[in-house]
Coordinates of C-alpha atoms and ligand atoms in Angstrom, one line a residue:
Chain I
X1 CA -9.2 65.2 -33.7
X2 CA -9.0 67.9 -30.8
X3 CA -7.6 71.4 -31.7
X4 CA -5.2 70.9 -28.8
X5 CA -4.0 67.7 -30.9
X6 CA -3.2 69.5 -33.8
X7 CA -1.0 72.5 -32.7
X8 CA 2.7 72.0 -33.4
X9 CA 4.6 69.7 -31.0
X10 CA 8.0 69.8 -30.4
X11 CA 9.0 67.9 -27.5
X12 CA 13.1 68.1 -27.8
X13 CA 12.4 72.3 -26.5
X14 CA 10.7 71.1 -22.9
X15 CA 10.7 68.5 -20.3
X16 CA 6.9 68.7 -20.0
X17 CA 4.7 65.5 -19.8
X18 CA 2.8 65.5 -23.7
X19 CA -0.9 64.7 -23.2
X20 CA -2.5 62.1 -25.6
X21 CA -5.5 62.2 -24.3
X22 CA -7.8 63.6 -21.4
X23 CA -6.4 60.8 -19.2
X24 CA -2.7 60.0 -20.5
X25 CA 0.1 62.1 -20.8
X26 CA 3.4 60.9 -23.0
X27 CA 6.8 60.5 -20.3
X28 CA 9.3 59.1 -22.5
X29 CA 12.7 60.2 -23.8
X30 CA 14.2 61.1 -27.4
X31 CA 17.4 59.4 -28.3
X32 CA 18.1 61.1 -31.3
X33 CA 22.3 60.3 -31.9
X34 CA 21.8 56.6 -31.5
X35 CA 22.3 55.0 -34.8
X36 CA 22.8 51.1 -34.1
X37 CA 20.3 49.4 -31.8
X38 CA 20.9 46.2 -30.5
X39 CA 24.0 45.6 -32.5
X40 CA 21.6 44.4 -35.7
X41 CA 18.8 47.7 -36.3
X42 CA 20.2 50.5 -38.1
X43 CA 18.1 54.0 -37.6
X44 CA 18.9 57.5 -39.4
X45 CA 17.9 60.0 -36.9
X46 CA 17.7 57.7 -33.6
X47 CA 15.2 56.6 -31.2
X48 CA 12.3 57.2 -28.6
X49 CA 12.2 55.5 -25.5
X50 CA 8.4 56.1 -25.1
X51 CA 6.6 55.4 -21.5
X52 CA 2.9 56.5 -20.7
X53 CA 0.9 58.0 -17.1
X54 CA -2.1 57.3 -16.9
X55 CA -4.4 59.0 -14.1
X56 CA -7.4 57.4 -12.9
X57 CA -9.8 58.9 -10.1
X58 CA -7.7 56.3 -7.2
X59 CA -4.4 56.9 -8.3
X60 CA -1.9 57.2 -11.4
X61 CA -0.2 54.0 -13.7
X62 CA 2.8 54.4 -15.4
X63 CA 3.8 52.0 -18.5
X64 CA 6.8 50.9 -19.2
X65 CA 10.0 53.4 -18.4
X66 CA 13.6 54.5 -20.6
X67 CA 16.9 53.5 -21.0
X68 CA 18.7 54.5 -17.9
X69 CA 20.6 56.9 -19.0
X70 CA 17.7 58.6 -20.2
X71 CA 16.5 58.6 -16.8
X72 CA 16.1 62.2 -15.9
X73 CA 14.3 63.6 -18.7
X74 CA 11.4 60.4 -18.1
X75 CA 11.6 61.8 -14.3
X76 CA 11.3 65.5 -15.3
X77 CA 8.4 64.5 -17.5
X78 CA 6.3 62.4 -15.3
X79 CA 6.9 64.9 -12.5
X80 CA 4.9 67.6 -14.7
X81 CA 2.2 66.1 -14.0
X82 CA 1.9 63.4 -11.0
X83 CA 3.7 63.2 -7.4
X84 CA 5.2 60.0 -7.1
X85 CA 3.0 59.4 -4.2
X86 CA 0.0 58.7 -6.4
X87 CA 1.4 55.8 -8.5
X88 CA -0.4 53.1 -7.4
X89 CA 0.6 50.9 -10.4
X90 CA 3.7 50.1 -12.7
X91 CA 2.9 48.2 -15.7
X92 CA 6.0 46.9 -17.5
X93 CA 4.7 45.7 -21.1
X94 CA 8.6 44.4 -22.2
X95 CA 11.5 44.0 -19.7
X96 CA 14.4 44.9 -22.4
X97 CA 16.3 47.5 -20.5
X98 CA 15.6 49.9 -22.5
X99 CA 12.4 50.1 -21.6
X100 CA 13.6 48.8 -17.7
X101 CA 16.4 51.2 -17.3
X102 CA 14.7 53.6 -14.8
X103 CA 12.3 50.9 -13.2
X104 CA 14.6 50.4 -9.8
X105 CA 14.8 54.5 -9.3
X106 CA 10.9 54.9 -10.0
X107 CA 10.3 51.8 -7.5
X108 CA 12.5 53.5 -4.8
X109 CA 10.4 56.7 -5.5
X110 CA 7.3 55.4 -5.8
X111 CA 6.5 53.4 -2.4
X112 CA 2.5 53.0 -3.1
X113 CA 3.1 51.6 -7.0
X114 CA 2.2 47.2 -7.7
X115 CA 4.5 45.9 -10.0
X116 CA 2.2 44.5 -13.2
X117 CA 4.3 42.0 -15.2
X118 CA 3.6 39.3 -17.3
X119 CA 4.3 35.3 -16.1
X120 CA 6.9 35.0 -18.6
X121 CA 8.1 38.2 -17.7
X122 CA 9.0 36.7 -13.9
X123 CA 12.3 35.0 -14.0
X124 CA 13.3 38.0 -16.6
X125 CA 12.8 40.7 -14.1
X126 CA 15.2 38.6 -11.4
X127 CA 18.0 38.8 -14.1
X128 CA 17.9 42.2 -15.1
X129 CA 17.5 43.6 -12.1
X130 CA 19.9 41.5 -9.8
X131 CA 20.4 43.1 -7.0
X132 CA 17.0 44.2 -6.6
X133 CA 14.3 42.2 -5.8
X134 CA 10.8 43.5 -6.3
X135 CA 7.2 42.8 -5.0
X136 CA 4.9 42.2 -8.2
X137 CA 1.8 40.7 -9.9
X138 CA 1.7 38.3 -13.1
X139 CA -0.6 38.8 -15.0
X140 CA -2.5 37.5 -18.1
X141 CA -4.9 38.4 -21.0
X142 CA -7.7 39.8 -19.7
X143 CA -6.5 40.1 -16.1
X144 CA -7.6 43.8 -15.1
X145 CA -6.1 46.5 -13.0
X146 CA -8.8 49.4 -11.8
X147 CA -7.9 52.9 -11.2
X148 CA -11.6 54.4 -10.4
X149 CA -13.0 55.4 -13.5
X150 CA -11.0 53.4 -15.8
X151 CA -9.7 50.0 -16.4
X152 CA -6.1 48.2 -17.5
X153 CA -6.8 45.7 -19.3
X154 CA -3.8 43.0 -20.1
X155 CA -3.0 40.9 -23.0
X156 CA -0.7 38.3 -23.1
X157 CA 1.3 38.5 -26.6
X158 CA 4.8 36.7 -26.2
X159 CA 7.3 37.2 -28.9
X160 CA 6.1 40.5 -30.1
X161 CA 9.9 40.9 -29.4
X162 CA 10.8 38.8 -26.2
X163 CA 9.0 36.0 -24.4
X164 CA 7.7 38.2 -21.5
X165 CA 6.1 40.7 -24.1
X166 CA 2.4 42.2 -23.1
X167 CA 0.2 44.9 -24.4
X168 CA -1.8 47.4 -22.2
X169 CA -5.4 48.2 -23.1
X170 CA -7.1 51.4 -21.5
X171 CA -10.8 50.5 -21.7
X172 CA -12.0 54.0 -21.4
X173 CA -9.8 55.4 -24.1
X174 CA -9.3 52.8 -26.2
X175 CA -5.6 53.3 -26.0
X176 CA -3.4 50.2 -26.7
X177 CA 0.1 50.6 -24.9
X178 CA 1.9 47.8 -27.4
X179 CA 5.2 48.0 -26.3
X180 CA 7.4 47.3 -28.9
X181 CA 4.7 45.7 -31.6
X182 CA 3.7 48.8 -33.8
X183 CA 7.1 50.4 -32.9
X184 CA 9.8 51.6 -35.1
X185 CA 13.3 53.3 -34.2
X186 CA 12.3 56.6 -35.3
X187 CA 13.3 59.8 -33.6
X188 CA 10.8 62.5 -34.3
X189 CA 9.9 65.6 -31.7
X190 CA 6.2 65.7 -33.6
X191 CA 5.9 62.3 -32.2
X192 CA 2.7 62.1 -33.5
X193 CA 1.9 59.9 -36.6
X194 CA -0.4 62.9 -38.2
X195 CA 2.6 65.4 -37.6
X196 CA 6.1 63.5 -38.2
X197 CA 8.2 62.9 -41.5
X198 CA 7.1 59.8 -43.3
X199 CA 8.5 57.0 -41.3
X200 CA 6.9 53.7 -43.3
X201 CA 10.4 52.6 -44.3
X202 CA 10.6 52.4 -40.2
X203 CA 8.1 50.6 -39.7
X204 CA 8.5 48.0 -42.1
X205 CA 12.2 47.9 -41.2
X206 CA 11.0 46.5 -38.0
X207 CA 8.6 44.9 -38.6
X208 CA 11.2 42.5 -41.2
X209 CA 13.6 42.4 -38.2
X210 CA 11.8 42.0 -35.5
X211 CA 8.6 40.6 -35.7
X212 CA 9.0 38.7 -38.5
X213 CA 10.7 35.7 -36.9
X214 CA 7.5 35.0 -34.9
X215 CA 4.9 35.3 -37.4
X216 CA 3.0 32.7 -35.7
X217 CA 3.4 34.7 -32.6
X218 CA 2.0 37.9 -34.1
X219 CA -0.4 36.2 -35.8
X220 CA -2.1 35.1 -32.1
X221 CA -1.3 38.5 -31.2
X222 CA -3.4 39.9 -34.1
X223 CA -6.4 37.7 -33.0
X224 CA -6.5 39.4 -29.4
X225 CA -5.8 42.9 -30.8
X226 CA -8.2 43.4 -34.0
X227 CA -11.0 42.9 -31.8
X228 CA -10.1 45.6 -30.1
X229 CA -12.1 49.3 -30.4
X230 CA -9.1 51.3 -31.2
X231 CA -8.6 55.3 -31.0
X232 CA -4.9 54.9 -30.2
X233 CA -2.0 52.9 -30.6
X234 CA 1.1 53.7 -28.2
X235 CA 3.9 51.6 -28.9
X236 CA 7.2 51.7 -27.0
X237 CA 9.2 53.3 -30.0
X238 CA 8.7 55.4 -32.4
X239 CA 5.5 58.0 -33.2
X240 CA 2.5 57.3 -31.4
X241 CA -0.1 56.7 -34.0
X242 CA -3.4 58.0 -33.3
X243 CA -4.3 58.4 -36.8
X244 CA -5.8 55.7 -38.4
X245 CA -3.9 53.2 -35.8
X246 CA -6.4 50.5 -37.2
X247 CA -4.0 51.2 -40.5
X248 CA -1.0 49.9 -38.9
X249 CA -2.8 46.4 -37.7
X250 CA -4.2 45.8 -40.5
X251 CA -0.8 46.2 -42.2
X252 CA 0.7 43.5 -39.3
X253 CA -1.8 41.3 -40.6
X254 CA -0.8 42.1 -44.5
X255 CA 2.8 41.6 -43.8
X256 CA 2.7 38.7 -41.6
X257 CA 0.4 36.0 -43.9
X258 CA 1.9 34.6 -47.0
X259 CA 3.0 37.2 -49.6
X260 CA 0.6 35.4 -52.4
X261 CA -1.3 32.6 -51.3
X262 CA 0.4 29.1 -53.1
X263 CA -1.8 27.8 -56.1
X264 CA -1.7 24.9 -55.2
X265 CA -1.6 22.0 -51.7
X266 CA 1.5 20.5 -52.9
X267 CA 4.4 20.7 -50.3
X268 CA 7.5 22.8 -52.0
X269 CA 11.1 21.6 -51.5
X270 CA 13.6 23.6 -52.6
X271 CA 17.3 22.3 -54.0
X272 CA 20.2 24.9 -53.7
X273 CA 23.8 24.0 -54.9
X274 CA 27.0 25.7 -55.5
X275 CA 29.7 24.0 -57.4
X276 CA 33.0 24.0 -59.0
X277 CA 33.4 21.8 -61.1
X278 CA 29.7 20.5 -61.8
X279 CA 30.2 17.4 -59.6
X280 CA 27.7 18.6 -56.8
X281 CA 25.6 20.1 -59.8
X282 CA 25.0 16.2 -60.6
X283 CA 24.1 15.6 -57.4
X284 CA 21.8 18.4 -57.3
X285 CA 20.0 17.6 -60.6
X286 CA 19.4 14.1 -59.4
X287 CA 18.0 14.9 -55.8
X288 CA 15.6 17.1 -57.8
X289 CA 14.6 14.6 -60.1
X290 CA 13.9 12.0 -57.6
X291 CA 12.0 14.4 -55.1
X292 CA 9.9 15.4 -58.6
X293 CA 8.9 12.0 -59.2
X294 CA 6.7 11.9 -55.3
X295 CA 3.2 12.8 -56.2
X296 CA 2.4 16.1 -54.0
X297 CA 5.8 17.7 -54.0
X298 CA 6.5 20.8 -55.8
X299 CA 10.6 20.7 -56.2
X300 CA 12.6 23.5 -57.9
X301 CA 16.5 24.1 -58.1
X302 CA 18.6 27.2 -57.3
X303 CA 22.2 27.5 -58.3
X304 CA 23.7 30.0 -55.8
X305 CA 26.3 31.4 -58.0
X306 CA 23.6 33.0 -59.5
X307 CA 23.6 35.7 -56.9
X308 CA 22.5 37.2 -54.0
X309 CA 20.6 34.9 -51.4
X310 CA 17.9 37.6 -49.8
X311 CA 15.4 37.0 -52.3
X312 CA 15.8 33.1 -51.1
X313 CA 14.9 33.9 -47.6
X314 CA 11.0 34.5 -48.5
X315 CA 10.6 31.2 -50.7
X316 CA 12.5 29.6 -47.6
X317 CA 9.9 30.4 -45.4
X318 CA 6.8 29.5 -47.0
X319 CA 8.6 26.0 -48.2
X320 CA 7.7 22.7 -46.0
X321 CA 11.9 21.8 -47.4
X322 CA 15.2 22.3 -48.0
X323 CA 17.9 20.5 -49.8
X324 CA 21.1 22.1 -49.7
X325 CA 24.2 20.9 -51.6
X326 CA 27.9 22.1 -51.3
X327 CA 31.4 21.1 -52.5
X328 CA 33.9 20.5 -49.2
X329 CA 36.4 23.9 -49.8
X330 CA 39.5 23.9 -47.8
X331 CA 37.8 21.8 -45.0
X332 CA 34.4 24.1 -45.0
X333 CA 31.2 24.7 -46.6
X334 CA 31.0 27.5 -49.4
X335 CA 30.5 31.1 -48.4
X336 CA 27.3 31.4 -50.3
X337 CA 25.2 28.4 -48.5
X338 CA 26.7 30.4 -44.9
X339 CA 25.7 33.5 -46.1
X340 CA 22.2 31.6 -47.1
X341 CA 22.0 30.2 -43.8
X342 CA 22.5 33.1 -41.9
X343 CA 20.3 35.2 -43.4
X344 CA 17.8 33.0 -42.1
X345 CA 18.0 34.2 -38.8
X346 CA 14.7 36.6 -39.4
X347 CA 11.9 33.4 -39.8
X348 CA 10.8 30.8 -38.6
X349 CA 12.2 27.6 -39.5
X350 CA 11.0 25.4 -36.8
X351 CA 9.6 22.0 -38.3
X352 CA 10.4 22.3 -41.9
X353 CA 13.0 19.7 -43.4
X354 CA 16.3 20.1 -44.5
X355 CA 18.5 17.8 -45.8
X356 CA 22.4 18.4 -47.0
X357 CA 24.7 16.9 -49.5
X358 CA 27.7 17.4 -51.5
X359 CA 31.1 16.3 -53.7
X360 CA 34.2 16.4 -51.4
X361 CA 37.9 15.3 -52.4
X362 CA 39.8 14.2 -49.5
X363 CA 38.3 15.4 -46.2
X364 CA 34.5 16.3 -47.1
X365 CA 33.7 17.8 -43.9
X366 CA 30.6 20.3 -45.9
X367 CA 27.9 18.2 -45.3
X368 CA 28.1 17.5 -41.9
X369 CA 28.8 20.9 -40.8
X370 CA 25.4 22.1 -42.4
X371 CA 23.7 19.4 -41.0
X372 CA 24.3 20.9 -37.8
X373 CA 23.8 24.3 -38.6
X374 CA 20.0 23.2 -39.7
X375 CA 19.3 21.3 -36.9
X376 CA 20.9 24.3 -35.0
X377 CA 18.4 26.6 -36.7
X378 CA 15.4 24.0 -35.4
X379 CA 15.4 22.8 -39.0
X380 CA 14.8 18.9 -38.9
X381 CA 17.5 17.0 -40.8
X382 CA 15.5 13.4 -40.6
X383 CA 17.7 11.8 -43.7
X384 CA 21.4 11.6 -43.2
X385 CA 23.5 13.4 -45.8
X386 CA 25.0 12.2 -49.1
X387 CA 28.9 13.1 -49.5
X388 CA 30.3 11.4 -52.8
X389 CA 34.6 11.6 -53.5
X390 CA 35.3 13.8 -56.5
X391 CA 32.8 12.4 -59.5
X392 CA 29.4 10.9 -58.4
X393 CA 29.0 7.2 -60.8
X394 CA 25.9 6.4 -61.7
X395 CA 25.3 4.5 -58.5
X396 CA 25.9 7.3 -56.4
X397 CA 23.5 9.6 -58.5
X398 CA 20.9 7.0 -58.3
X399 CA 21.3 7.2 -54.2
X400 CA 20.8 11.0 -55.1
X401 CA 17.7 10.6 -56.5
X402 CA 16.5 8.1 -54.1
X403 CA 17.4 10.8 -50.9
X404 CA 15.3 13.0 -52.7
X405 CA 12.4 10.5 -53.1
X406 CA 12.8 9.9 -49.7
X407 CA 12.9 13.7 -48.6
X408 CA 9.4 14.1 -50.7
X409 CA 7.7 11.2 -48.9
X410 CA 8.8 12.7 -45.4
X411 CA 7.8 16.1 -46.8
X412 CA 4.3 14.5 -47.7
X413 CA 3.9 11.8 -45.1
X414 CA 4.3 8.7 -46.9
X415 CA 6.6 7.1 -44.8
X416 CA 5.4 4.5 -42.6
X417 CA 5.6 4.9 -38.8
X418 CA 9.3 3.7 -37.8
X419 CA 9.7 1.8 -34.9
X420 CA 14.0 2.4 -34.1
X421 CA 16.1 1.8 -30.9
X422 CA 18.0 4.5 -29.0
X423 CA 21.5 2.7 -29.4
X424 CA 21.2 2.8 -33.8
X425 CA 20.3 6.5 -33.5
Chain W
X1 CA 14.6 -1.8 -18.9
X2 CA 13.2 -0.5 -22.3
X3 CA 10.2 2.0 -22.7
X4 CA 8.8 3.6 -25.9
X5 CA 8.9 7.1 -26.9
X6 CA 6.7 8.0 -29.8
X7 CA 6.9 11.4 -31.3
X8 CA 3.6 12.1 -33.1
X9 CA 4.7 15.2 -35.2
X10 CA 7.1 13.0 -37.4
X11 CA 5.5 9.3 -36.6
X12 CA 8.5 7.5 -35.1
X13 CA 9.0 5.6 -32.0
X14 CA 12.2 5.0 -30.5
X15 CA 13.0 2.1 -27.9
X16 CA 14.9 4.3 -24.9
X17 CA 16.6 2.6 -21.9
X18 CA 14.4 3.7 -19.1
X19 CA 15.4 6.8 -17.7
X20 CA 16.7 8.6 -20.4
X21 CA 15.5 12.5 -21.0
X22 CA 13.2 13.8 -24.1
X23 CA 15.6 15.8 -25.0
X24 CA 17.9 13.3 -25.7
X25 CA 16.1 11.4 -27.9
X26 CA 14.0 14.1 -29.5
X27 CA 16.7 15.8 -31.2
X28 CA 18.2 13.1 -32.8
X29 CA 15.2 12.0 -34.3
X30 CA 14.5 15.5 -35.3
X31 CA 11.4 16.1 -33.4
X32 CA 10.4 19.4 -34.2
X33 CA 10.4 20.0 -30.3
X34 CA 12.6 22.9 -29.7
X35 CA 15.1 23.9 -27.1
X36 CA 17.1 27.0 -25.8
X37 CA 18.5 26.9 -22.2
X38 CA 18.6 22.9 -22.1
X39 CA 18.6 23.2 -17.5
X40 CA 14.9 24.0 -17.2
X41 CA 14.6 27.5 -16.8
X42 CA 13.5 28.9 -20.1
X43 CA 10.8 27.1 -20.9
X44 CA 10.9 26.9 -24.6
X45 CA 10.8 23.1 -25.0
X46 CA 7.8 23.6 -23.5
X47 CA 6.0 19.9 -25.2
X48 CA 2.7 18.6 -25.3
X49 CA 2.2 14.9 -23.7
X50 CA -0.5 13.4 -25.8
X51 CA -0.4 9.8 -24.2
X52 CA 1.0 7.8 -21.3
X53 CA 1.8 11.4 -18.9
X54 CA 2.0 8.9 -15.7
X55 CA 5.2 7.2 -17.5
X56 CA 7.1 10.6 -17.2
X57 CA 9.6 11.3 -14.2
X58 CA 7.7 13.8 -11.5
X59 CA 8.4 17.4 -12.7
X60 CA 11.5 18.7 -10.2
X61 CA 10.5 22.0 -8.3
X62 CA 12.2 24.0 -10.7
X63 CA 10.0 22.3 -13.6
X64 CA 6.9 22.6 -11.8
X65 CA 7.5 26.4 -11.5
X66 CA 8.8 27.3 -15.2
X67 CA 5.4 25.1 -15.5
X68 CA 3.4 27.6 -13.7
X69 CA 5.0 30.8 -15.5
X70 CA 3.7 29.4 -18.7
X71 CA 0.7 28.3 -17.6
X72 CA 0.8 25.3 -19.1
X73 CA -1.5 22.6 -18.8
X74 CA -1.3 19.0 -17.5
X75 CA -0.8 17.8 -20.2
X76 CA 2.6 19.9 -20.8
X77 CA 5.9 19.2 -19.9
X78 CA 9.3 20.7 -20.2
X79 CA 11.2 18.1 -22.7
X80 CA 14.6 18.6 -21.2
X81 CA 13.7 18.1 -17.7
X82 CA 11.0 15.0 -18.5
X83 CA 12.9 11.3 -18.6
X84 CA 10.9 8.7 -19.7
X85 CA 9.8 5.6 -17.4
X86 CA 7.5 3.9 -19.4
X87 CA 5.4 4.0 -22.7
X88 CA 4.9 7.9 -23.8
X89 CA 3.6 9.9 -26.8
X90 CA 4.7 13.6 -27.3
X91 CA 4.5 16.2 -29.8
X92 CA 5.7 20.1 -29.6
X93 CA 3.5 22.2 -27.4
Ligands
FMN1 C1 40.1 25.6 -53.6 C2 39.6 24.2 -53.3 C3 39.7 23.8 -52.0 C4 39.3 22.5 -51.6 N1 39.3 22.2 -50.3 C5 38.8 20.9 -50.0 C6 38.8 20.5 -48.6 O1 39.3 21.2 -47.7 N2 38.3 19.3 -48.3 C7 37.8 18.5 -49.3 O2 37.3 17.4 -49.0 N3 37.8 18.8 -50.6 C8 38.3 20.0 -51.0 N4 38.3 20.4 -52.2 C9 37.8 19.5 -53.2 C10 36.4 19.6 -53.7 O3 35.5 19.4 -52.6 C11 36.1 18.6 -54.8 O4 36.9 19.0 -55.9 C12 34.7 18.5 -55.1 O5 34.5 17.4 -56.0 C13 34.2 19.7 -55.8 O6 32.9 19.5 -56.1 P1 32.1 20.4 -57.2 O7 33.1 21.3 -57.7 O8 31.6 19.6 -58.3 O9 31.0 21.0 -56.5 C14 38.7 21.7 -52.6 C15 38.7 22.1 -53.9 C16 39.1 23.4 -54.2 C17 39.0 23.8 -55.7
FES2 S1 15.2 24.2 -22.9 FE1 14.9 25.7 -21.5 S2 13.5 24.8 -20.2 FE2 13.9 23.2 -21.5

């Protein structure tokens, strides 16, 4: 590390551009009262809206912007060190605005800068910026800008929070610009990783809230970025880690594959229940012990009375199913199974089967309203539910069992190729 | 008239008057196809037309461009813009 790196930083005392290496200089804004983020991100000492300049021998970039209201200190910065008749290019890595907010002013002052966006990123940019409309380039992985002696180098990673999310990659200096992958909300005026307060509980934070709902995302995001020759990793929140940034990929990678991989191939359905009086217990015990009998199905069975339902989100997402029973209470589904559903919101449940059932007394309307919820959470619900009146009979456990046979041989692909008609669906 | 839709990620086929849209099949089914916006724009049900692509309705102007943005392929199709003509096997993108 240089000498000049390791002096004390304290970028809340000036307006000054902060330089992170011989080429690029920090231009971003400290946000240090916010304490909600986007309604669902809770931080304890705020924010950074972090942008970048980059100066090339034909002209300057700058990536990404601030919040508008943080507008003037992003200005104040980048005019320490560049006139805005040098920006040739603007790269916007994300088009959230709060990395979008000053975009329109820096256009207006910038009348040599290309607008670098990614495809997705297209109809975005006409949305958030409606009464502007705005010259720019799409671009993809591997799609290169030039500035003279160095090189931009795109990489097309959607998801790592929105659709239209890209990274940056400055050849010459090995600098990734992330945007918000690697980020945390994390106010610090070191805003180095070598120099602020520990901020891992940041990172993981949102990393779980974040990124997590597109593992499969990041996980094709990992494969274009751990090739990479990396000195620094500038992310779009949060301190800008340029020690050991290779750290902080590796630990994408760690958080975003299975915690333990299974023991064994067998598919895993899980069978959650509440009840009151033991009827859609029953129910429950036999949908397990039917699903157990299919060869290549690992089933197990959760009573939700037992407590809370965040240590249930994890098994949810590494199981191929889930069986959900609930007694109909005063014309709704339990609390618990909501509060079980909704907590689901942070993976990725697309393709994995669910199936609902439940005791009811007069009006049973449970089983159907989680039905929908799953398929509403991309869940397919290919068996319709059981509701059984008060006490199941013996009949109506033995249909139990038999929807969880069924369930298992979905789960494990035993079930013949249907041929059905539009009008019985 | 009655064409076949077959869904290859869950192996079912389902007779559909001719005409009728992906999306309006696919979900009932529970095709792990996956939808946001529902009008086109988004591009998230974004699906991948294994067989019989000539048997899908002519992708609108407004298809062929979310198209583009996503760079997707020939072979992909947005399933709540495509309606089915004829014989046609899908699966999700
Ligand atoms: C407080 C309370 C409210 C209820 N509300 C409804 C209702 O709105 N609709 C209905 O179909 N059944 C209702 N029930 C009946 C239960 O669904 C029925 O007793 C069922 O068999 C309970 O199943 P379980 O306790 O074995 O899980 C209610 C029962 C209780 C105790
Ligand atoms: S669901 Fe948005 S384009 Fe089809």
């Amino acid at each position: 590390m240089t000498a000049q790196a390791q002096r004390p930083i304290n970028v809340a005392q000036t307006r000054d551009a902060v330089p992170i290496s011989s080429r690029v200089h920090w231009i971003g804004a400290l946000d240090p009262t916010l304490r909600t983020f986007d309604i669902i991100l809770k931080t304890a000492n705020g924010t950074t809206y972090n942008a970048y300049l980059v100066r090339g021998q034909d002209g300057v970039a700058v990536i990404d912007t601030v919040k508008e209201k943080f507008s003037d200190e992003f200005f104040q910065r980048l005019e320490s060190v560049a006139n805005y008749d040098d920006i040739r290019v603007i790269v916007l890595n994300h088009l959230e605005p709060d990395h979008t907010g000053a975009l329109p002013e820096l256009m207006r002052r910038a009348p040599h800068a290309r607008l670098y966006i990614s495809h997705k990123a297209q109809r975005m940019l006409k949305g958030l910026l409606k009464q502007e409309s705005f010259d720019f380039t799409p671009v993809t992985t591997n799609d290169t800008v030039s500035l003279g002696d160095c090189t931009l180098r795109f990489l097309n990673t959607p998801y790592l929070h929105w659709p239209d999310t890209q990274c940056t990659y400055l050849e010459e200096e090995a600098i990734l610009f992330s945007g918000d992958a690697f980020g945390c909300h994390f106010c610090d005026p070191r805003l180095f990783n070598d120099l602020v307060g520990d901020f891992r509980f940041s990172f993981e934070y949102y990393y779980a809230h974040i990124m997590r709902p597109f593992r499969e995302h990041v996980l094709a995001a990992l494969e274009l970025i751990e090739p990479l020759h990396l000195k620094i990793i500038a992310p779009t929140h949060g301190p800008i880690l340029r020690d050991q940034p290779a750290r902080y990929v590796a630990r994408f990678r760690e958080l975003t594959e299975p915690r333990l991989k299974k023991e064994s191939t067998d598919k895993t359905l899980l069978v959650f229940y509440l009840s009151s009086y033991g009827n859609t217990a029953k129910m429950a015990e036999a949908v397990y012990a039917g699903a157990s009998e299919i060869e290549g199905v690992r089933v197990s069975l959760y009573d939700l009375e037992g407590g809370a339902v965040e240590p249930f989100v994890d098994l949810i997402e590494d199981a191929e199913g889930i069986a959900l029973g609930t007694p109909t209470i005063n014309g709704d589904a339990t609390k618990a199974m909501w509060d079980l559903l909704s907590s689901l919101v942070v993976i990725n449940l697309q393709g994995k089967v669910g199936a609902v059932f439940g005791s009811y007394g007069w009006s049973g309307e449970a089983v159907g309203m989680l039905e929908d919820r799953l398929r509403g959470l991309k869940v397919r619900v290919p068996v319709p539910g059981i509701r059984v009146k008060l006490i199941p009979t013996e009949e109506e456990l033995e249909a139990c069992r038999q929807f969880g046979r069924q369930l298992a041989e979905i789960m494990t692909d035993k079930q013949k190729p249907k041929v059905i008609d539009f009008e019985d669906l | 008239m009655k064409a076949e839709l077959t869904f290859a990620d869950i192996g079912i086929t389902v007779r559909v008057p001719a005409g009728t849209r992906v999306i309006d099949v696919s979900e009932k089914v529970g095709s792990t196809i996956v939808y946001g916006c529902r009008e086109g724009d988004c591009g998230t049900c974004l699906m991948h037309v294994i067989k019989g692509g000539e048997n899908l309705s002519q992708p609108s102007v407004l298809e062929d461009k979310v198209l583009k943005e996503n760079m997707a392929g020939k072979q992909f199709r947005l399933a709540c813009q495509a309606q089915i003509l004829g014989n046609v096997t899908v699966g999700p993108a």
